[in-house]
Amino acid sequence: MRRAGAKLSPTVDDHDVKHLNWLHRQIHDRLVDRVVVYTGKYAYRRQDGVAAIPLTLLGP
């Protein structure tokens, strides 16, 4: 059985993006982007290319 997970966190660390980076290595340019939604204040792109987007930017 496959499972999905979610976690609320004010920060994004390497553990949070581990599987996104694995998927990127597997399918390369077929993956449009890698994004983590988090509870912080600012949107930014990590050095590994993963975008960190605050939940509050997604809507009211």
XYZ file of N, CA and C in Angstrom:
180
model
N 0.831 -1.167 0.000
C 0.000 0.000 0.000
C 0.882 1.238 0.000
N 0.516 2.218 -0.792
C 1.243 3.483 -0.832
C 0.576 4.463 0.117
N 1.381 5.322 0.691
C 0.870 6.319 1.629
C 1.367 7.694 1.246
N 0.574 8.669 1.566
C 0.985 10.057 1.388
C 1.160 10.657 2.767
N 2.021 11.631 2.877
C 2.231 12.249 4.162
C 2.267 13.758 4.050
N 1.956 14.386 5.137
C 2.025 15.837 5.213
C 2.526 16.211 6.594
N 3.217 17.323 6.655
C 3.732 17.798 7.924
C 3.762 19.310 7.864
N 3.386 19.923 8.947
C 3.481 21.379 9.031
C 4.759 21.732 9.759
N 5.521 22.615 9.175
C 6.792 22.997 9.778
C 7.130 24.424 9.365
N 7.741 25.200 10.258
C 8.139 26.560 9.904
C 9.439 26.622 9.103
N 10.081 25.484 8.896
C 11.330 25.431 8.133
C 11.285 24.261 7.161
N 12.163 24.297 6.173
C 12.316 23.201 5.214
C 13.759 22.741 5.306
N 13.964 21.464 5.607
C 15.334 20.953 5.704
C 15.557 19.824 4.693
N 16.761 19.290 4.667
C 17.117 18.257 3.689
C 16.214 17.030 3.779
N 15.813 16.672 4.974
C 14.933 15.514 5.147
C 13.586 15.729 4.447
N 13.087 16.958 4.464
C 11.787 17.283 3.870
C 11.797 17.151 2.348
N 12.942 17.290 1.723
C 13.012 17.266 0.257
C 13.697 16.013 -0.285
N 14.043 15.100 0.579
C 14.797 13.907 0.179
C 14.100 13.152 -0.957
N 12.815 12.900 -0.833
C 12.121 12.109 -1.853
C 11.846 12.902 -3.124
N 11.684 14.209 -3.005
C 11.555 15.038 -4.201
C 12.841 15.001 -5.021
N 13.969 15.069 -4.342
C 15.250 15.009 -5.049
C 15.504 13.634 -5.629
N 15.073 12.584 -4.949
C 15.181 11.227 -5.497
C 14.358 11.119 -6.779
N 13.110 11.611 -6.735
C 12.246 11.558 -7.919
C 12.878 12.330 -9.076
N 13.463 13.476 -8.782
C 14.130 14.268 -9.818
C 15.276 13.496 -10.459
N 16.036 12.780 -9.662
C 17.137 11.969 -10.214
C 16.605 10.831 -11.096
N 15.431 10.320 -10.787
C 14.872 9.203 -11.549
C 14.293 9.634 -12.895
N 13.562 10.750 -12.915
C 12.836 11.113 -14.146
C 13.310 12.424 -14.776
N 14.285 13.058 -14.202
C 14.966 14.233 -14.755
C 14.008 15.307 -15.270
N 14.090 15.617 -16.568
C 13.339 16.742 -17.120
C 11.847 16.467 -17.300
N 11.385 15.259 -16.996
C 9.938 15.000 -17.036
C 9.245 15.558 -15.797
N 10.016 15.948 -14.811
C 9.478 16.569 -13.604
C 9.523 18.083 -13.808
N 8.370 18.721 -13.747
C 8.293 20.154 -14.031
C 8.975 20.980 -12.953
N 8.726 20.673 -11.681
C 9.331 21.425 -10.586
C 9.229 20.617 -9.307
N 9.973 21.030 -8.303
C 9.917 20.417 -6.972
C 9.535 21.503 -5.986
N 8.422 21.283 -5.259
C 7.874 22.302 -4.374
C 7.506 21.691 -3.034
N 7.849 22.396 -1.964
C 7.415 22.046 -0.610
C 6.606 23.229 -0.092
N 5.401 22.941 0.398
C 4.573 23.962 1.024
C 4.845 23.907 2.519
N 5.132 25.068 3.111
C 5.481 25.083 4.532
C 4.806 26.255 5.231
N 4.941 26.335 6.552
C 4.228 27.357 7.330
C 5.052 28.615 7.582
N 6.167 28.755 6.914
C 7.013 29.939 7.100
C 6.430 31.170 6.420
N 7.215 32.231 6.377
C 6.751 33.523 5.859
C 7.186 33.827 4.430
N 8.284 33.262 3.980
C 8.880 33.687 2.712
C 8.985 32.540 1.717
N 8.751 32.859 0.445
C 8.982 31.901 -0.635
C 10.443 32.028 -1.057
N 11.071 30.900 -1.291
C 12.461 30.918 -1.742
C 12.778 29.609 -2.442
N 13.882 29.587 -3.150
C 14.350 28.373 -3.800
C 15.634 27.947 -3.111
N 15.657 26.694 -2.653
C 16.836 26.146 -1.981
C 17.972 25.947 -2.982
N 19.183 25.740 -2.470
C 20.344 25.511 -3.345
C 20.168 24.289 -4.233
N 19.409 23.291 -3.768
C 19.193 22.095 -4.577
C 18.074 22.266 -5.599
N 17.483 23.464 -5.675
C 16.472 23.757 -6.679
C 15.039 23.585 -6.214
N 14.814 23.081 -5.026
C 13.462 22.882 -4.513
C 12.895 24.229 -4.063
N 11.675 24.525 -4.492
C 10.999 25.753 -4.080
C 10.292 25.513 -2.749
N 10.445 26.453 -1.835
C 9.733 26.429 -0.552
C 8.694 27.548 -0.600
N 7.422 27.172 -0.522
C 6.325 28.126 -0.678
C 5.495 28.159 0.598
N 5.306 29.329 1.199
C 4.455 29.417 2.389
C 3.000 29.088 2.057
N 2.356 28.369 2.927
C 0.948 28.012 2.750
C 0.087 29.251 2.563
N 0.413 30.323 3.242
C -0.404 31.541 3.165
C -0.395 32.173 1.768
N 0.589 31.869 0.944
C 0.613 32.404 -0.414
C -0.321 31.671 -1.359
N -0.863 30.541 -0.924
C -1.716 29.742 -1.802
C -3.175 30.186 -1.783
N -3.522 31.086 -0.904
C -4.901 31.596 -0.882
C -5.315 32.033 0.500
N -6.562 32.508 0.609
C -7.053 33.035 1.886
C -7.221 31.961 2.944
